[in-house]
C-alpha cells in the first residue's frame, strides 16, 4: 500500500478534472490527479463523436492556461449561425447570428472542436506542469471527507490524503455516491447517436438544431479537411436523438444502409451523405447534484451538473465551475478546503447553473414530446421567438458566454 499526501486530489481525468488540476497548479498548489484509464488513453484519446461548441469564456480560459495553442487550427470550426427548426418542412426557422462585433475580436457565436482533441491538449498542458502528478489505471474505490482532510483509496491500494478533494469523475459519479451526495437524475428515455458525415454542399458554418416528429437532429459544421479543399465534399457531425432501440438499430446497420437511412431522415437538408466515422451512442440522462460541496470536497464537471447536450453547455460549465472554485479558494484563507470559500463556490455555481439546467431540460421536454398541443405550441413558439429581438439577444448571449471578457 502506498500513501501520499498533497494539497489537492482531483478524482477523474476527463476535461473538467484536467482543467481543475491546471487551475490549482497554476496557483501554486500540489495536485494529484487519479484516473482509471491508462496513460495512452489520456495522451491519445480516441475520437468519441462529440464535437464541443466552445463558448468565448471557455476559449478564453483555454488560452490563458496554454491549452488552446495545442489544438490544431485546422480542426477548429467557427459557428457563425445557429438555426432552429421544428416540424418536417423547416419553414419559419429561428435564427441566431453572430453579432457584428468584429472590432472586439468577436467573429463567431463559438468554435466547434472535437472533444478528443480538447482532451489531448488539456493532458499535454497538464504534463507540462511540474506541480501535477497524474496516477493512471487507478479506480477510486473508497473515499472519506472530514474537517481536517479528505482521503481516497484506489483499487491498487494507493491512498492519497489531501486538503481538498475535487470530484470530477463524470455524470454517473461513483465518488459522489461514496460521499453520500445525492443527485436529481432525469431520464429522457432516449439515446443520442453521433457520427461524422461527408456531403457535397457547404454547411456555411451553420449549426442546425431540428426538432422533427419522432427524432431530434443536430447537424454541426466540422472544419474542412484536405478532401473538402480539393472539392471532395464537406463534413458535418450528426447528433441524432431517438428511442434507445432505434439508436442501437442504426448503429448496427451496414454503412451503406445507414447512409441511405440518414439521407432519407434529413429530408433534403443535405444531399446524399457518406459515413466518415464510428457511430457512438450516449444515453440521454441529465444529472444535478443535491450539493456541490461538503467538508473538504467540491464537485465539478458532469459530477456536479450533467447537462442535456441540446444547448451545448456541459463542457463549458465544467470549465466555468472549476474556474469559479479556484477563484473562490484563492480569494479565501489560502487553505484549499476553506469551508467559507467552498460555500461561496456552491452559491455562485448554483446561480450559474440552475436557470440554465431548468431551461435546457424544459426546452428538451417541449421539443421532444410529439403530442398534438405540444407540436402546435412549438411551431407558434418559434415564430414568436424569432420576432423578439431582446429574447434573441439573450439567447445569443447564453450561447456565446463572453462573461470572462467583460
Ligand atoms: C453527444 C454529446 C455532445 C456534447 N456536446 C457538447 C457541447 O457542444 N458543448 C459542451 O459544453 N458540452 C457538450 N457535451 C458535454 C461534455 O462532453 C461533458 O460535459 C464533458 O465531457 C464532461 O466532462 P467531465 O470531465 O466532467 O466528465 P467525463 O468526461 O465523464 O470524465 C470523467 C473521468 O473520470 C474518470 N473516472 C470515472 N470514475 C472514476 C473512478 N472511480 N476513479 C478514477 N477515475 C474515474 C473517467 O475515466 C473519466 O476520464 C456533449 C456531450 C455529449 C454526450
Coordinates of C-alpha atoms and ligand atoms in Angstrom, one line a residue:
X1 CA 0.0 0.0 0.0
X2 CA 1.4 3.5 -1.0
X3 CA 0.2 6.5 1.0
X4 CA 0.8 10.0 -0.4
X5 CA -0.2 13.5 0.8
X6 CA -0.9 16.5 -1.4
X7 CA -2.8 19.8 -1.3
X8 CA -5.5 18.7 -3.8
X9 CA -6.7 15.4 -5.2
X10 CA -8.6 15.5 -8.4
X11 CA -10.8 12.4 -8.9
X12 CA -11.1 11.8 -12.7
X13 CA -9.0 12.9 -15.7
X14 CA -11.8 14.0 -18.0
X15 CA -11.9 17.6 -19.3
X16 CA -13.2 19.0 -16.0
X17 CA -10.6 17.2 -13.9
X18 CA -7.7 18.1 -16.2
X19 CA -8.8 21.7 -16.2
X20 CA -9.2 21.8 -12.4
X21 CA -5.7 20.3 -12.0
X22 CA -4.2 23.0 -14.3
X23 CA -6.1 25.9 -12.5
X24 CA -4.9 24.8 -9.0
X25 CA -1.3 24.0 -10.0
X26 CA -1.1 27.5 -11.6
X27 CA -2.0 29.0 -8.2
X28 CA 0.9 27.1 -6.5
X29 CA -1.0 24.0 -5.1
X30 CA 0.4 20.5 -5.4
X31 CA -2.1 18.3 -7.2
X32 CA -2.5 14.6 -7.6
X33 CA -4.9 13.5 -10.4
X34 CA -6.3 10.0 -10.2
X35 CA -7.7 8.4 -13.4
X36 CA -9.0 4.9 -14.0
X37 CA -8.0 4.9 -17.7
X38 CA -4.5 4.3 -19.0
X39 CA -1.9 6.9 -19.8
X40 CA -2.2 6.1 -23.5
X41 CA -5.9 7.0 -23.4
X42 CA -5.2 10.3 -21.8
X43 CA -2.3 11.0 -24.3
X44 CA -4.2 10.0 -27.4
X45 CA -7.9 9.8 -26.7
X46 CA -9.9 8.0 -29.4
X47 CA -12.5 10.0 -31.5
X48 CA -15.7 9.8 -29.4
X49 CA -18.1 11.5 -31.8
X50 CA -18.6 14.6 -29.6
X51 CA -17.9 18.0 -31.2
X52 CA -17.8 20.6 -28.5
X53 CA -19.2 24.0 -29.1
X54 CA -16.9 26.2 -27.0
X55 CA -18.2 29.5 -25.6
X56 CA -15.9 32.5 -25.6
X57 CA -15.5 32.1 -21.8
X58 CA -14.1 28.5 -22.4
X59 CA -11.8 29.6 -25.3
X60 CA -10.5 32.5 -23.1
X61 CA -9.8 30.0 -20.3
X62 CA -8.1 27.5 -22.6
X63 CA -5.9 30.3 -24.0
X64 CA -4.9 31.5 -20.5
X65 CA -3.8 28.0 -19.4
X66 CA -1.8 27.1 -22.5
X67 CA -4.3 24.6 -24.0
X68 CA -5.8 26.5 -26.9
X69 CA -2.5 26.7 -28.8
X70 CA -2.2 22.9 -28.6
X71 CA -5.5 22.4 -30.6
X72 CA -4.6 22.3 -34.3
X73 CA -6.0 25.4 -36.0
X74 CA -7.2 23.2 -38.9
X75 CA -9.6 21.3 -36.5
X76 CA -11.4 24.5 -35.2
X77 CA -14.6 25.3 -36.9
X78 CA -16.3 28.7 -36.1
X79 CA -20.0 28.7 -35.6
X80 CA -21.5 31.7 -37.4
X81 CA -25.2 30.9 -37.2
X82 CA -27.5 28.7 -35.1
X83 CA -30.7 27.7 -36.9
X84 CA -33.6 26.1 -35.0
X85 CA -36.3 24.3 -36.9
X86 CA -39.4 22.4 -35.8
X87 CA -41.6 20.0 -37.9
X88 CA -40.7 18.4 -41.2
X89 CA -40.7 21.4 -43.5
X90 CA -38.2 23.7 -41.9
X91 CA -40.2 26.8 -42.6
X92 CA -40.0 29.7 -40.1
X93 CA -36.7 28.8 -38.6
X94 CA -35.4 30.6 -35.5
X95 CA -32.0 32.1 -36.4
X96 CA -29.2 33.3 -34.1
X97 CA -26.4 35.0 -36.0
X98 CA -23.1 36.2 -34.7
X99 CA -23.5 39.8 -33.5
X100 CA -21.4 42.3 -35.5
X101 CA -18.6 43.0 -33.1
X102 CA -15.6 42.3 -35.2
X103 CA -13.9 45.4 -33.7
X104 CA -13.9 43.5 -30.3
X105 CA -12.4 40.4 -31.9
X106 CA -15.8 38.5 -32.0
X107 CA -16.5 36.9 -35.3
X108 CA -18.4 33.7 -34.3
X109 CA -21.0 32.6 -31.8
X110 CA -18.5 30.0 -30.6
X111 CA -16.0 27.5 -32.0
X112 CA -16.6 23.8 -32.6
X113 CA -13.7 21.5 -31.7
X114 CA -13.6 17.6 -31.5
X115 CA -13.7 16.5 -27.8
X116 CA -10.8 14.1 -28.2
X117 CA -8.5 16.9 -29.4
X118 CA -9.5 19.1 -26.4
X119 CA -8.8 16.2 -24.0
X120 CA -5.4 15.6 -25.6
X121 CA -4.5 19.3 -25.5
X122 CA -5.5 19.5 -21.8
X123 CA -3.4 16.5 -21.0
X124 CA -0.4 17.9 -22.8
X125 CA -0.7 21.1 -20.7
X126 CA -1.0 19.0 -17.5
X127 CA 2.2 17.1 -18.4
X128 CA 4.0 20.4 -18.8
X129 CA 3.0 21.4 -15.2
X130 CA 5.6 20.2 -12.6
X131 CA 3.1 20.6 -9.7
X132 CA 0.7 18.0 -11.1
X133 CA 1.2 14.2 -10.5
X134 CA -1.0 12.0 -12.7
X135 CA -1.6 8.5 -11.5
X136 CA -3.4 6.4 -14.2
X137 CA -5.0 3.0 -14.1
X138 CA -6.3 3.7 -10.6
X139 CA -10.0 3.4 -9.9
X140 CA -11.1 5.2 -6.7
X141 CA -13.0 2.6 -4.6
X142 CA -13.5 4.5 -1.3
X143 CA -13.2 8.0 0.0
X144 CA -13.6 10.0 3.2
X145 CA -14.2 13.6 3.9
X146 CA -13.6 15.3 7.3
X147 CA -13.0 18.7 8.8
X148 CA -9.2 18.4 8.6
X149 CA -8.6 16.4 5.4
X150 CA -10.1 14.1 2.8
X151 CA -8.7 10.9 1.5
X152 CA -9.2 8.4 -1.3
X153 CA -8.2 4.8 -1.8
X154 CA -7.8 3.2 -5.2
X155 CA -8.2 -0.4 -6.3
X156 CA -4.4 -1.0 -6.3
X157 CA -4.2 0.1 -2.7
X158 CA -2.9 3.6 -3.4
X159 CA -4.1 6.0 -0.6
X160 CA -3.9 9.8 -1.1
X161 CA -4.8 12.3 1.6
X162 CA -5.4 15.9 0.8
X163 CA -6.8 19.3 2.0
X164 CA -9.3 19.4 -0.9
X165 CA -10.8 16.6 -2.9
X166 CA -12.2 17.8 -6.3
X167 CA -14.7 15.3 -7.6
X168 CA -14.7 15.1 -11.4
X169 CA -15.5 11.5 -12.3
X170 CA -18.4 12.3 -14.6
X171 CA -22.2 12.3 -14.6
X172 CA -22.6 8.8 -13.1
X173 CA -20.0 9.7 -10.4
X174 CA -19.2 6.9 -8.1
X175 CA -17.2 9.2 -5.9
X176 CA -20.2 11.5 -5.4
X177 CA -22.2 8.4 -4.3
X178 CA -19.4 7.3 -1.9
X179 CA -19.6 10.7 -0.3
X180 CA -23.4 10.2 0.2
X181 CA -24.3 13.2 -2.1
X182 CA -27.5 12.5 -4.0
X183 CA -28.5 13.9 -7.4
X184 CA -31.6 14.6 -9.4
X185 CA -31.4 12.3 -12.4
X186 CA -33.8 12.9 -15.3
X187 CA -34.0 10.0 -17.8
X188 CA -35.3 11.3 -21.2
X189 CA -35.6 7.6 -22.3
X190 CA -33.8 8.4 -25.5
X191 CA -30.3 7.9 -26.8
X192 CA -28.0 10.1 -28.8
X193 CA -26.2 8.7 -31.8
X194 CA -23.3 10.7 -33.0
X195 CA -21.0 10.4 -36.1
X196 CA -19.4 12.4 -38.8
X197 CA -20.8 12.6 -42.3
X198 CA -19.5 13.9 -45.7
X199 CA -21.8 15.7 -48.1
X200 CA -21.5 17.7 -51.2
X201 CA -22.7 21.2 -50.4
X202 CA -21.0 23.5 -47.9
X203 CA -22.5 23.9 -44.4
X204 CA -21.9 27.6 -44.3
X205 CA -20.7 27.3 -40.7
X206 CA -24.4 26.9 -39.6
X207 CA -25.3 24.7 -36.7
X208 CA -28.8 23.2 -37.3
X209 CA -31.0 22.0 -34.4
X210 CA -34.1 20.5 -35.9
X211 CA -37.0 19.2 -33.7
X212 CA -38.7 16.8 -36.0
X213 CA -41.5 14.4 -35.0
X214 CA -40.0 11.2 -33.6
X215 CA -36.4 12.5 -33.8
X216 CA -34.2 15.4 -32.9
X217 CA -31.4 16.1 -35.3
X218 CA -28.4 18.4 -34.9
X219 CA -26.0 19.0 -37.8
X220 CA -22.8 20.7 -36.7
X221 CA -20.3 22.2 -39.2
X222 CA -17.0 20.3 -38.9
X223 CA -13.8 22.0 -40.3
X224 CA -12.9 21.3 -43.9
X225 CA -10.1 18.7 -44.4
X226 CA -7.9 18.2 -47.5
X227 CA -10.6 16.2 -49.3
X228 CA -13.1 19.1 -48.9
X229 CA -10.5 21.6 -50.0
X230 CA -9.9 19.5 -53.2
X231 CA -13.7 19.5 -53.9
X232 CA -14.4 16.1 -52.4
X233 CA -17.3 17.2 -50.1
X234 CA -17.6 18.9 -46.7
X235 CA -18.0 17.4 -43.3
X236 CA -20.7 17.7 -40.6
X237 CA -21.4 16.0 -37.3
X238 CA -24.7 14.3 -37.0
X239 CA -26.2 14.3 -33.5
X240 CA -29.4 12.2 -33.7
X241 CA -31.7 11.8 -30.7
X242 CA -34.1 8.8 -31.0
X243 CA -35.5 6.0 -28.9
X244 CA -32.8 3.7 -27.5
X245 CA -33.7 0.7 -29.6
X246 CA -33.7 2.8 -32.8
X247 CA -30.3 4.2 -32.0
X248 CA -29.0 0.7 -31.5
X249 CA -30.5 -0.5 -34.8
X250 CA -29.0 2.4 -36.6
X251 CA -25.6 1.7 -35.1
X252 CA -25.8 -2.0 -36.3
X253 CA -26.8 -1.1 -39.9
X254 CA -24.2 -1.7 -42.6
X255 CA -22.6 1.7 -43.6
X256 CA -24.4 1.9 -46.9
X257 CA -27.8 1.1 -45.4
X258 CA -27.1 3.7 -42.6
X259 CA -26.2 6.3 -45.2
X260 CA -29.5 5.7 -47.1
X261 CA -31.4 5.9 -43.8
X262 CA -29.8 9.1 -42.7
X263 CA -30.2 10.8 -46.2
X264 CA -33.9 10.0 -46.0
X265 CA -34.2 11.2 -42.4
X266 CA -32.7 14.5 -43.3
X267 CA -35.5 15.2 -45.8
X268 CA -33.3 17.1 -48.2
X269 CA -31.3 19.0 -45.6
X270 CA -28.1 17.6 -47.0
X271 CA -27.8 15.7 -50.3
X272 CA -26.6 12.1 -50.1
X273 CA -24.4 11.5 -47.1
X274 CA -21.4 9.3 -46.6
X275 CA -20.4 7.9 -43.2
X276 CA -17.0 9.0 -42.1
X277 CA -16.5 7.7 -38.6
X278 CA -17.6 5.2 -36.0
X279 CA -21.2 5.7 -34.7
X280 CA -21.2 6.3 -30.9
X281 CA -24.2 6.2 -28.6
X282 CA -24.9 8.1 -25.4
X283 CA -27.9 7.5 -23.1
X284 CA -29.8 10.7 -22.6
X285 CA -29.8 11.3 -18.8
X286 CA -29.3 14.6 -17.1
X287 CA -27.9 15.0 -13.5
X288 CA -27.9 17.8 -11.0
X289 CA -26.1 17.1 -7.7
X290 CA -28.0 17.9 -4.5
X291 CA -25.0 19.9 -3.3
X292 CA -21.7 20.9 -4.9
X293 CA -19.5 20.8 -1.7
X294 CA -19.1 19.2 1.7
X295 CA -16.2 19.0 4.2
X296 CA -13.0 19.4 2.1
X297 CA -14.8 18.3 -1.1
X298 CA -16.0 20.2 -4.2
X299 CA -17.9 18.8 -7.2
X300 CA -17.1 20.0 -10.7
X301 CA -17.9 19.0 -14.3
X302 CA -20.7 16.5 -15.0
X303 CA -20.3 15.1 -11.5
X304 CA -21.9 18.4 -10.4
X305 CA -24.2 19.2 -13.4
X306 CA -24.6 16.8 -16.3
X307 CA -26.5 18.8 -18.9
X308 CA -28.7 17.8 -21.8
X309 CA -26.4 18.4 -24.9
X310 CA -29.1 20.4 -26.7
X311 CA -27.8 23.8 -25.5
X312 CA -24.1 22.6 -25.7
X313 CA -23.2 23.7 -22.2
X314 CA -21.8 20.6 -20.3
X315 CA -18.1 21.0 -21.1
X316 CA -18.5 24.8 -20.9
X317 CA -20.0 24.6 -17.4
X318 CA -17.2 22.2 -16.4
X319 CA -14.6 24.9 -17.3
X320 CA -16.7 27.5 -15.6
X321 CA -17.3 25.5 -12.4
X322 CA -13.6 24.8 -11.7
X323 CA -12.7 28.4 -12.7
X324 CA -15.2 29.7 -10.0
X325 CA -13.9 27.1 -7.5
X326 CA -10.2 28.1 -7.8
X327 CA -11.0 31.8 -7.7
X328 CA -13.1 31.4 -4.5
X329 CA -10.3 29.3 -2.9
X330 CA -7.5 31.7 -3.9
X331 CA -9.6 34.7 -2.6
X332 CA -10.3 32.8 0.7
X333 CA -7.9 32.0 3.5
X334 CA -5.5 30.1 1.2
X335 CA -6.5 26.7 2.7
X336 CA -7.9 24.9 -0.3
X337 CA -10.5 23.3 1.9
X338 CA -11.7 26.6 3.5
X339 CA -15.4 26.0 4.3
X340 CA -16.4 29.6 3.7
X341 CA -14.8 29.6 0.2
X342 CA -16.4 26.3 -0.6
X343 CA -19.8 27.7 0.4
X344 CA -19.2 30.7 -1.8
X345 CA -18.3 28.5 -4.7
X346 CA -21.5 26.5 -4.3
X347 CA -23.7 29.6 -4.1
X348 CA -22.1 31.2 -7.2
X349 CA -22.1 27.9 -9.3
X350 CA -25.7 27.3 -8.3
X351 CA -26.6 30.7 -9.6
X352 CA -24.9 30.0 -12.9
X353 CA -26.3 26.5 -13.4
X354 CA -29.9 26.4 -12.0
X355 CA -31.6 28.6 -14.6
X356 CA -29.6 27.1 -17.5
X357 CA -30.3 23.5 -16.4
X358 CA -34.0 24.1 -15.9
X359 CA -34.4 26.0 -19.2
X360 CA -32.5 23.3 -21.1
X361 CA -34.5 20.5 -19.6
X362 CA -37.7 22.4 -20.3
X363 CA -36.8 23.1 -24.0
X364 CA -35.7 19.4 -24.4
X365 CA -39.0 18.2 -22.9
X366 CA -41.3 20.5 -25.0
X367 CA -39.3 19.8 -28.2
X368 CA -39.1 16.1 -27.9
X369 CA -42.7 15.3 -26.9
X370 CA -44.7 14.6 -30.0
X371 CA -48.3 15.2 -28.8
X372 CA -50.7 17.5 -30.7
X373 CA -50.9 20.6 -28.4
X374 CA -47.1 20.5 -27.8
X375 CA -46.4 20.3 -31.6
X376 CA -48.6 23.3 -32.2
X377 CA -47.1 25.2 -29.3
X378 CA -43.6 24.7 -30.5
X379 CA -44.4 25.8 -34.1
X380 CA -46.0 29.0 -32.7
X381 CA -43.2 29.4 -30.2
X382 CA -40.5 29.6 -32.8
X383 CA -42.4 32.1 -34.9
X384 CA -43.0 34.4 -31.9
X385 CA -39.4 34.0 -30.6
X386 CA -37.9 34.8 -34.0
X387 CA -39.7 38.2 -33.9
X388 CA -38.4 39.1 -30.4
X389 CA -35.1 40.9 -30.6
X390 CA -34.5 41.0 -26.8
X391 CA -35.1 37.3 -26.5
X392 CA -32.7 36.5 -29.3
X393 CA -30.1 38.8 -27.9
X394 CA -30.4 37.0 -24.5
X395 CA -30.1 33.5 -26.0
X396 CA -27.2 34.6 -28.2
X397 CA -25.5 35.8 -25.1
X398 CA -26.0 32.5 -23.4
X399 CA -24.7 30.6 -26.4
X400 CA -21.6 32.8 -26.6
X401 CA -20.9 33.3 -22.8
X402 CA -18.4 36.1 -23.0
X403 CA -18.6 36.7 -19.2
X404 CA -14.8 36.4 -18.6
X405 CA -14.1 39.0 -21.2
X406 CA -16.3 41.7 -19.8
Ligands
LIG1 C1 -23.1 13.9 -27.8 C2 -22.6 14.9 -26.8 C3 -22.3 16.2 -27.3 C4 -21.9 17.1 -26.4 N1 -21.7 18.4 -26.9 C5 -21.3 19.4 -26.0 C6 -21.0 20.7 -26.5 O1 -21.2 21.1 -27.7 N2 -20.6 21.7 -25.6 C7 -20.4 21.4 -24.3 O2 -20.1 22.3 -23.5 N3 -20.6 20.1 -23.8 C8 -21.0 19.1 -24.6 N4 -21.2 17.8 -24.2 C9 -20.9 17.6 -22.7 C10 -19.5 17.3 -22.4 O3 -19.0 16.3 -23.3 C11 -19.4 16.8 -21.0 O4 -20.0 17.8 -20.2 C12 -17.9 16.7 -20.5 O5 -17.2 15.8 -21.3 C13 -17.8 16.2 -19.1 O6 -16.5 16.2 -18.6 P1 -16.1 15.6 -17.2 O7 -14.7 15.7 -17.1 O8 -17.0 16.2 -16.2 O9 -16.6 14.1 -17.2 P2 -16.1 12.9 -18.1 O10 -15.6 13.3 -19.4 O11 -17.1 11.8 -18.0 O12 -14.7 12.4 -17.3 C14 -14.8 11.7 -16.1 C15 -13.4 11.0 -15.9 O13 -13.4 10.3 -14.7 C16 -12.8 9.0 -14.8 N5 -13.4 8.2 -13.7 C17 -14.7 7.8 -13.5 N6 -14.8 7.1 -12.4 C18 -13.6 7.0 -11.8 C19 -13.1 6.4 -10.6 N7 -13.9 5.8 -9.8 N8 -11.8 6.5 -10.4 C20 -11.0 7.2 -11.2 N9 -11.4 7.8 -12.3 C21 -12.7 7.7 -12.7 C22 -13.3 8.6 -16.2 O14 -12.5 7.5 -16.7 C23 -13.2 9.9 -17.0 O15 -11.9 10.0 -17.6 C24 -21.7 16.8 -25.0 C25 -21.9 15.5 -24.6 C26 -22.4 14.6 -25.4 C27 -22.7 13.2 -24.9

